[in-house]
mmCIF file of N, CA and C in Angstrom:
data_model
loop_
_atom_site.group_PDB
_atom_site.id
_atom_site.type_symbol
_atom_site.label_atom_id
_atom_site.label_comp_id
_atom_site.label_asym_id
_atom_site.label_seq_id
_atom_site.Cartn_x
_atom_site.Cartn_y
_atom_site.Cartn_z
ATOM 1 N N UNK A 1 142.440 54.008 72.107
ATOM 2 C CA UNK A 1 141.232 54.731 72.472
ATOM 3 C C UNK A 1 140.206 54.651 71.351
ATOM 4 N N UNK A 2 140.723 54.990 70.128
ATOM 5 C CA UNK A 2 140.035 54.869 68.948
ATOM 6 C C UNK A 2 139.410 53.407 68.575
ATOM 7 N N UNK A 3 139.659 52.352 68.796
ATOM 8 C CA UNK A 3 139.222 51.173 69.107
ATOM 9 C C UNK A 3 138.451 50.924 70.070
ATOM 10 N N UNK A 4 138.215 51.039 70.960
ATOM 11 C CA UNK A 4 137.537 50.863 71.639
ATOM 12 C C UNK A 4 136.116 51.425 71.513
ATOM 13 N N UNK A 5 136.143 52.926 70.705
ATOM 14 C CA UNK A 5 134.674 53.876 70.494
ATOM 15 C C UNK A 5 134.577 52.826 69.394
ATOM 16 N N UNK A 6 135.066 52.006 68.520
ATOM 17 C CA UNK A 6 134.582 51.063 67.332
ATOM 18 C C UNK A 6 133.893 49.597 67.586
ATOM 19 N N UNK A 7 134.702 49.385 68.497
ATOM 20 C CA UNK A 7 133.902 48.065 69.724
ATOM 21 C C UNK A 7 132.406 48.626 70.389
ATOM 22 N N UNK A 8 132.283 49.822 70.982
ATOM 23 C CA UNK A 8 131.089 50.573 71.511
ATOM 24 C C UNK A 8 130.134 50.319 70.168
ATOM 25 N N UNK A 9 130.521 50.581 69.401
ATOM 26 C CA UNK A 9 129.626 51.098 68.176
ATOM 27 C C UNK A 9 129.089 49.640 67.674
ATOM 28 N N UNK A 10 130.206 49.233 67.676
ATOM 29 C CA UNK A 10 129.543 47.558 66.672
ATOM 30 C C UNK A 10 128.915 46.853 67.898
ATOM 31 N N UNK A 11 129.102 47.048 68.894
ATOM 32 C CA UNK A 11 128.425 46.356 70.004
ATOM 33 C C UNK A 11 127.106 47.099 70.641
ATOM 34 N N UNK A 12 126.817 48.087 70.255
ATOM 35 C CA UNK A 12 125.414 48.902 69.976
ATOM 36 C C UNK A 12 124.924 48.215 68.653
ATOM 37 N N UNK A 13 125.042 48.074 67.506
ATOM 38 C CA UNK A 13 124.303 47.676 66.472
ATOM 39 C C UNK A 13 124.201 46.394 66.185
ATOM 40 N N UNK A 14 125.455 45.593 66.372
ATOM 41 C CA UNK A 14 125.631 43.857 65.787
ATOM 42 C C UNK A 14 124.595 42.927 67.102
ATOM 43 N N UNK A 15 124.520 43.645 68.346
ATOM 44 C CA UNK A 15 123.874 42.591 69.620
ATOM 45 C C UNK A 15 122.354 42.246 68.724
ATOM 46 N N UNK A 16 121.793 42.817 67.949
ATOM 47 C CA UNK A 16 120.853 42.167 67.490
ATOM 48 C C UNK A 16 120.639 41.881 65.868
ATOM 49 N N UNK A 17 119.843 41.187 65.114
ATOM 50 C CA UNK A 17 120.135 40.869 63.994
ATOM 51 C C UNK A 17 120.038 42.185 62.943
ATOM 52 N N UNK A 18 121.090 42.216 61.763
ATOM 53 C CA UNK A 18 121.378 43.178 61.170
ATOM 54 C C UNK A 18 120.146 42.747 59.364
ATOM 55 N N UNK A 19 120.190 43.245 58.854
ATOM 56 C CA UNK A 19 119.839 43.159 57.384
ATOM 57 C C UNK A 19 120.929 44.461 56.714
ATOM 58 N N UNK A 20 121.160 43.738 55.712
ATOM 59 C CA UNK A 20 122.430 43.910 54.297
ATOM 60 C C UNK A 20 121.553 44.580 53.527
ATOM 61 N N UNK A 21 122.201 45.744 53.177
ATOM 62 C CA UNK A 21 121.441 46.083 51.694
ATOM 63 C C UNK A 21 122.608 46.273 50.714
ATOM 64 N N UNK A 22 122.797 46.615 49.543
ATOM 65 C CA UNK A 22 123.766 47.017 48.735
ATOM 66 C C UNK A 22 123.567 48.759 48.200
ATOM 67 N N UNK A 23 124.396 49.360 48.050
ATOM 68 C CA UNK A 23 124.090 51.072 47.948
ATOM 69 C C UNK A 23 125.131 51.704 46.776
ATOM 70 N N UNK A 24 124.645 51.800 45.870
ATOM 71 C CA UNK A 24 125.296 52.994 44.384
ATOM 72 C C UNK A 24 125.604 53.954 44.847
ATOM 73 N N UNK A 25 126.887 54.495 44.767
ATOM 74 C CA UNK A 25 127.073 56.112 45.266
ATOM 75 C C UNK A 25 127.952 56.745 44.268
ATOM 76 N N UNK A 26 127.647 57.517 43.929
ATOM 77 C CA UNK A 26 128.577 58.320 42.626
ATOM 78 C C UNK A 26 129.591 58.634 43.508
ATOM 79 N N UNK A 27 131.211 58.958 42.944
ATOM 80 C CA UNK A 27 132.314 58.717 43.331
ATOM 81 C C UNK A 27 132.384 60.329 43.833
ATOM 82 N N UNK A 28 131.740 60.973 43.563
ATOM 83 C CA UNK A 28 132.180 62.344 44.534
ATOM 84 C C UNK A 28 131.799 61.670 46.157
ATOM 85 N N UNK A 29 130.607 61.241 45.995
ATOM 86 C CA UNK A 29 129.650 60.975 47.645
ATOM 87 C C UNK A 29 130.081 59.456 48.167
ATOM 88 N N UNK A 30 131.140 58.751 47.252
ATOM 89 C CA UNK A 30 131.827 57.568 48.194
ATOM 90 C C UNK A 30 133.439 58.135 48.497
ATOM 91 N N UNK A 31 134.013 58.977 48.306
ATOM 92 C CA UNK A 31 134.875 59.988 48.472
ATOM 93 C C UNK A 31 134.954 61.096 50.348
ATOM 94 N N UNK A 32 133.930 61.487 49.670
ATOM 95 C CA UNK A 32 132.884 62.161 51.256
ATOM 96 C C UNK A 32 132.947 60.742 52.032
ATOM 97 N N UNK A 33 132.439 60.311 51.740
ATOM 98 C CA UNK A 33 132.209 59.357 52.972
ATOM 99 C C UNK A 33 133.609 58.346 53.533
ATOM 100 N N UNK A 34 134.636 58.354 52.616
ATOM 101 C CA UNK A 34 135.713 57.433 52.984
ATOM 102 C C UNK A 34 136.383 58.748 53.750
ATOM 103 N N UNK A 35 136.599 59.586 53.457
ATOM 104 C CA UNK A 35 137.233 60.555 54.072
ATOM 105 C C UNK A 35 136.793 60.723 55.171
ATOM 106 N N UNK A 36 135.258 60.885 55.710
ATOM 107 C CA UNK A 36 134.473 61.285 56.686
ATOM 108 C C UNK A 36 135.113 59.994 57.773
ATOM 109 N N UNK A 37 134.894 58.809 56.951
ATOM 110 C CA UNK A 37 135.491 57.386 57.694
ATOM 111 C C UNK A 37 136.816 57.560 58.509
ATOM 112 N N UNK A 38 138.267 58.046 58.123
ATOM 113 C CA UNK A 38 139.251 57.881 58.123
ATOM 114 C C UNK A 38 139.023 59.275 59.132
ATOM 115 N N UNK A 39 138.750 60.511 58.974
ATOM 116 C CA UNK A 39 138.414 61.431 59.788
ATOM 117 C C UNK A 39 137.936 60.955 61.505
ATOM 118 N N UNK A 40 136.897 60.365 61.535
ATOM 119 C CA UNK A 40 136.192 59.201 62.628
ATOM 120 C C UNK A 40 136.678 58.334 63.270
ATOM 121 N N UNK A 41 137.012 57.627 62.297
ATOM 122 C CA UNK A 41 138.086 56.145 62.950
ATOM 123 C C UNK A 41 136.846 55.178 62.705
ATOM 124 N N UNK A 42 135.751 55.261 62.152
ATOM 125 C CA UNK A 42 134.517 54.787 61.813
ATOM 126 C C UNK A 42 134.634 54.010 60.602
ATOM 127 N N UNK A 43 133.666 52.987 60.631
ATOM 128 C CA UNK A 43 133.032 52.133 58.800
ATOM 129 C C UNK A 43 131.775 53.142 58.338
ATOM 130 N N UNK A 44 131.739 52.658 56.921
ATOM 131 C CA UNK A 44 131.167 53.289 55.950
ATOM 132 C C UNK A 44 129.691 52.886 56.737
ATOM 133 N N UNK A 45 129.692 51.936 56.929
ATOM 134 C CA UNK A 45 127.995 51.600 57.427
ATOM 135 C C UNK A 45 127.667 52.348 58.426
ATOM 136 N N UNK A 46 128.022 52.517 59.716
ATOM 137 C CA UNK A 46 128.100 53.312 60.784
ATOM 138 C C UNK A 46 128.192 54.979 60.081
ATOM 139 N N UNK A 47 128.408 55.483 59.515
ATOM 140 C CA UNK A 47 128.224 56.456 59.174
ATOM 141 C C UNK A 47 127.005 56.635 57.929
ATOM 142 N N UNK A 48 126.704 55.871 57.592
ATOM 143 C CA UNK A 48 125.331 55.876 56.654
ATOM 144 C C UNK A 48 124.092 55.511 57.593
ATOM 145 N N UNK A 49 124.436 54.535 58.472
ATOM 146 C CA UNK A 49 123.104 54.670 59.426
ATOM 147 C C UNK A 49 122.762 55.500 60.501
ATOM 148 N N UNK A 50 123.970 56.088 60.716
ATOM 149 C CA UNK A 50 123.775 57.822 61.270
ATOM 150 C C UNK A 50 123.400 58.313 60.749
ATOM 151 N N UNK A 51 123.609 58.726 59.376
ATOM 152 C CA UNK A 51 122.817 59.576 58.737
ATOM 153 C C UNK A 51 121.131 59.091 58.264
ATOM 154 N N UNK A 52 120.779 58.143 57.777
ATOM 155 C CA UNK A 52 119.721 57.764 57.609
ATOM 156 C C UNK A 52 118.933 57.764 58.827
ATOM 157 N N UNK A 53 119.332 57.544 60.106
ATOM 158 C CA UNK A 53 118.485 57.769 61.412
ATOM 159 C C UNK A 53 117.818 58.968 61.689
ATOM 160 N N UNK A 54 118.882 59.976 61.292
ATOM 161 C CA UNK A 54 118.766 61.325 61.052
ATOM 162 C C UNK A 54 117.822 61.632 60.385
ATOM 163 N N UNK A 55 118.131 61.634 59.124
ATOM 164 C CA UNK A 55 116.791 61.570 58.098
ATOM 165 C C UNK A 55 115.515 61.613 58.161
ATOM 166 N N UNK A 56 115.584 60.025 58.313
ATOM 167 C CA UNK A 56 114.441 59.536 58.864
ATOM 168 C C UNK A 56 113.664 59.649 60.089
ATOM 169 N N UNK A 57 114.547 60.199 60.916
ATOM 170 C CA UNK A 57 113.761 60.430 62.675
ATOM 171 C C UNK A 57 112.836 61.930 62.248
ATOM 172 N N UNK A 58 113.795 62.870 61.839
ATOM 173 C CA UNK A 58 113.107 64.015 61.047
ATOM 174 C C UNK A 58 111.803 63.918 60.405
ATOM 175 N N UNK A 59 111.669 62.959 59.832
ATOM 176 C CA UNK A 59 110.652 62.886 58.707
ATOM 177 C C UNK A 59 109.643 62.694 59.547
ATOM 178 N N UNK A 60 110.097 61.741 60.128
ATOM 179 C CA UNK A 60 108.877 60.733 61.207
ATOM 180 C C UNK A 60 107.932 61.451 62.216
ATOM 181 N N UNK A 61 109.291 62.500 62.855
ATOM 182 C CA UNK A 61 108.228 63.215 63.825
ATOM 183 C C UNK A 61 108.104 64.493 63.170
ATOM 184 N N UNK A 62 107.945 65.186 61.928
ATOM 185 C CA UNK A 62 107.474 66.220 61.488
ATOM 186 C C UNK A 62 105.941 65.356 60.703
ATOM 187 N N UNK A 63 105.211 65.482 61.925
ATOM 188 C CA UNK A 63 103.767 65.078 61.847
ATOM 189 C C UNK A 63 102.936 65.503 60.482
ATOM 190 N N UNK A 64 103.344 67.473 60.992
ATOM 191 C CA UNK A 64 102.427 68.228 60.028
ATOM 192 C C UNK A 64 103.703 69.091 59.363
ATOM 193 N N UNK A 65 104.363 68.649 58.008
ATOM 194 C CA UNK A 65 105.456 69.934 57.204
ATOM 195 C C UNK A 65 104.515 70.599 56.963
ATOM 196 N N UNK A 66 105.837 71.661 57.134
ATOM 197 C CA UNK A 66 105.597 72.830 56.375
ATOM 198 C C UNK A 66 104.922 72.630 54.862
ATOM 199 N N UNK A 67 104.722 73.780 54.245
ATOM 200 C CA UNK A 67 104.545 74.248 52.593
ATOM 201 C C UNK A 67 106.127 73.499 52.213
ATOM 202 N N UNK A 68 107.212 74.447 52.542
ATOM 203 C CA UNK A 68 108.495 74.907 52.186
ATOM 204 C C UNK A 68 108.752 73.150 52.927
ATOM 205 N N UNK A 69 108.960 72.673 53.583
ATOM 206 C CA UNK A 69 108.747 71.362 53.968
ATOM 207 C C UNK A 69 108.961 70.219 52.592
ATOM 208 N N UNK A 70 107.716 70.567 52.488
ATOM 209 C CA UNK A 70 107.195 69.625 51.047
ATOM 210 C C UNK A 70 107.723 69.964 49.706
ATOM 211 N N UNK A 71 108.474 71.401 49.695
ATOM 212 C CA UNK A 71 108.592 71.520 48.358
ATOM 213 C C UNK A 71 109.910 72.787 48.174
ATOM 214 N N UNK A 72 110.593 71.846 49.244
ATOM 215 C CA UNK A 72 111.971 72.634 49.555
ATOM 216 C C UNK A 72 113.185 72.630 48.526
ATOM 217 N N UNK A 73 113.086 71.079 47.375
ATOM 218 C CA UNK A 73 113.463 70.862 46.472
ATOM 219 C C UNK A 73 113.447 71.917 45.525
ATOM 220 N N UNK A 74 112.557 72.299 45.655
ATOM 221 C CA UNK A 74 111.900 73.787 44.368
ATOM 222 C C UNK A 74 112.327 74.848 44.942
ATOM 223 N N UNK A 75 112.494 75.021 46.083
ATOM 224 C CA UNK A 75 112.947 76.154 46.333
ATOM 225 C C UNK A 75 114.095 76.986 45.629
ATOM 226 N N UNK A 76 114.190 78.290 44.973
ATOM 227 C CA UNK A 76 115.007 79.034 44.087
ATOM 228 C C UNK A 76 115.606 78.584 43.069
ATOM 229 N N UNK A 77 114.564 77.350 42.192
ATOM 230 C CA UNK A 77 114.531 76.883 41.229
ATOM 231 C C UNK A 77 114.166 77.592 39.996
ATOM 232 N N UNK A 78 113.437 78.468 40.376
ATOM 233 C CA UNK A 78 112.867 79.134 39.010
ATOM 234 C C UNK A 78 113.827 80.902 38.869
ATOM 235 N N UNK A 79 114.314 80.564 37.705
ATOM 236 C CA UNK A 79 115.254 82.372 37.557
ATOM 237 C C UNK A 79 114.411 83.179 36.946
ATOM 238 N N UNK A 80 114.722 84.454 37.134
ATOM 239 C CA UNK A 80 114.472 85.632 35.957
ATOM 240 C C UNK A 80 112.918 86.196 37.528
ATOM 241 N N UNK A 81 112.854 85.717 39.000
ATOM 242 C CA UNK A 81 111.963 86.419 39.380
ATOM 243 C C UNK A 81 112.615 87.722 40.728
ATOM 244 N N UNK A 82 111.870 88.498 41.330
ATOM 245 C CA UNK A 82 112.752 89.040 42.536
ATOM 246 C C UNK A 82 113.243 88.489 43.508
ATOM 247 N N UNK A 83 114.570 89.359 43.719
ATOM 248 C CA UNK A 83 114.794 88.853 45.034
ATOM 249 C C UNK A 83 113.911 88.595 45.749
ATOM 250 N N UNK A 84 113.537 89.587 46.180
ATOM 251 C CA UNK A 84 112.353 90.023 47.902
ATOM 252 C C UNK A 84 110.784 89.392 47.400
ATOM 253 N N UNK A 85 111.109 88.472 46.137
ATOM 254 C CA UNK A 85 109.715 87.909 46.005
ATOM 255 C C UNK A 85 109.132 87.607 47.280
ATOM 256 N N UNK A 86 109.763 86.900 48.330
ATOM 257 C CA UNK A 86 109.072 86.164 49.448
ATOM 258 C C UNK A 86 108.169 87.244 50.567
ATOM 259 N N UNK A 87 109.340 88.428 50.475
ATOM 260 C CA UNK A 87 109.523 89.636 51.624
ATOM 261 C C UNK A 87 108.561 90.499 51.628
ATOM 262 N N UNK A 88 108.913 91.357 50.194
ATOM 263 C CA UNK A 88 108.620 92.342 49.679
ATOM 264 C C UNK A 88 106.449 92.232 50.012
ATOM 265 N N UNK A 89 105.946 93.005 50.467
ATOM 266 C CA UNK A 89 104.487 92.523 50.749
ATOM 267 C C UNK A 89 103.798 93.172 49.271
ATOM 268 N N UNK A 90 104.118 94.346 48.416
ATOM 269 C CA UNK A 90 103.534 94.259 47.427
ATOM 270 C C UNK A 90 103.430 93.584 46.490
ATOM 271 N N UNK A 91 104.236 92.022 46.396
ATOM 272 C CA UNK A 91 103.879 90.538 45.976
ATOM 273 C C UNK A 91 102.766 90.327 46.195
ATOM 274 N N UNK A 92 102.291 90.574 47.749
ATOM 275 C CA UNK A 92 101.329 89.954 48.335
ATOM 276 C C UNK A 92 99.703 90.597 48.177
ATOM 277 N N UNK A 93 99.809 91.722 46.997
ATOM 278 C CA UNK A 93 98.703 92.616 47.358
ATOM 279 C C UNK A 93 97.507 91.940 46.935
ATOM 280 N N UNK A 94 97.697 91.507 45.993
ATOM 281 C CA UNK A 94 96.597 90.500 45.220
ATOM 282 C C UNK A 94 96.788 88.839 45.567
ATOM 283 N N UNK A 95 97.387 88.461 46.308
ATOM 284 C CA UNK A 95 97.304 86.968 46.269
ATOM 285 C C UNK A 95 96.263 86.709 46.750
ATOM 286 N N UNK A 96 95.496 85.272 46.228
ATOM 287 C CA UNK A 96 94.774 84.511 47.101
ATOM 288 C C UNK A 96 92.961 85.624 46.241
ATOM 289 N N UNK A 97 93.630 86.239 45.559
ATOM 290 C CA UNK A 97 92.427 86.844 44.902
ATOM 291 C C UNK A 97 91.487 86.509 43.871
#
C-alpha cells in the first residue's frame, strides 16, 4: 500500500522536467526530516517540496501582510518590557503623539 502512495507521488512530480538543487541542513533539521521520512514512507525531496509549496503559496497570496507579518521574526525579542505591552491600552495613551 505504502508503495504505491510513493509511485502516486513520483508520478505527480517526475511526468515533467525536474531541476536539482543541493541543500545544507544542520544535523538537528536533517534528523527531523529523516525521521519525518521513515514516519511517511516518503523521500527527503517530497517532503521539502511540501514544505516549500507551503511556504511559498503563503507568501504569494498574502498580497497585503500584516505589520506582525513583516516583522514576526522580532516578535518578543526584546526583554526587560510588559507583559500586556500589546493589551494593556494605557501603552496606548500617548502613541502616535
Amino acid at each position: 500500500m505504502r508503495d504505491f502512495d510513493i509511485a502516486q507521488e513520483i508520478a505527480l512530480y517526475y511526468h515533467k522536467h525536474m531541476n536539482t538543487i543541493s541543500l545544507k541542513l544542520p544535523e538537528r533539521l536533517q534528523e527531523l526530516l529523516e525521521k519525518e521520512c521513515r514516519m511517511r514512507h516518503t523521500t527527503k525531496s517530497s517532503i521539502i517540496r511540501e514544505c516549500l509549496e507551503k511556504m511559498l503559496d503563503v507568501r504569494a497570496s498574502d498580497s497585503e501582510a500584516s505589520c506582525y507579518d513583516l516583522a514576526r521574526d522580532l516578535a518578543g525579542c526584546v526583554k526587560g518590557l510588559p507583559r500586556d505591552l500589546a493589551t494593556n491600552p494605557k501603552y496606548l495613551e500617548r502613541f502616535g503623539r
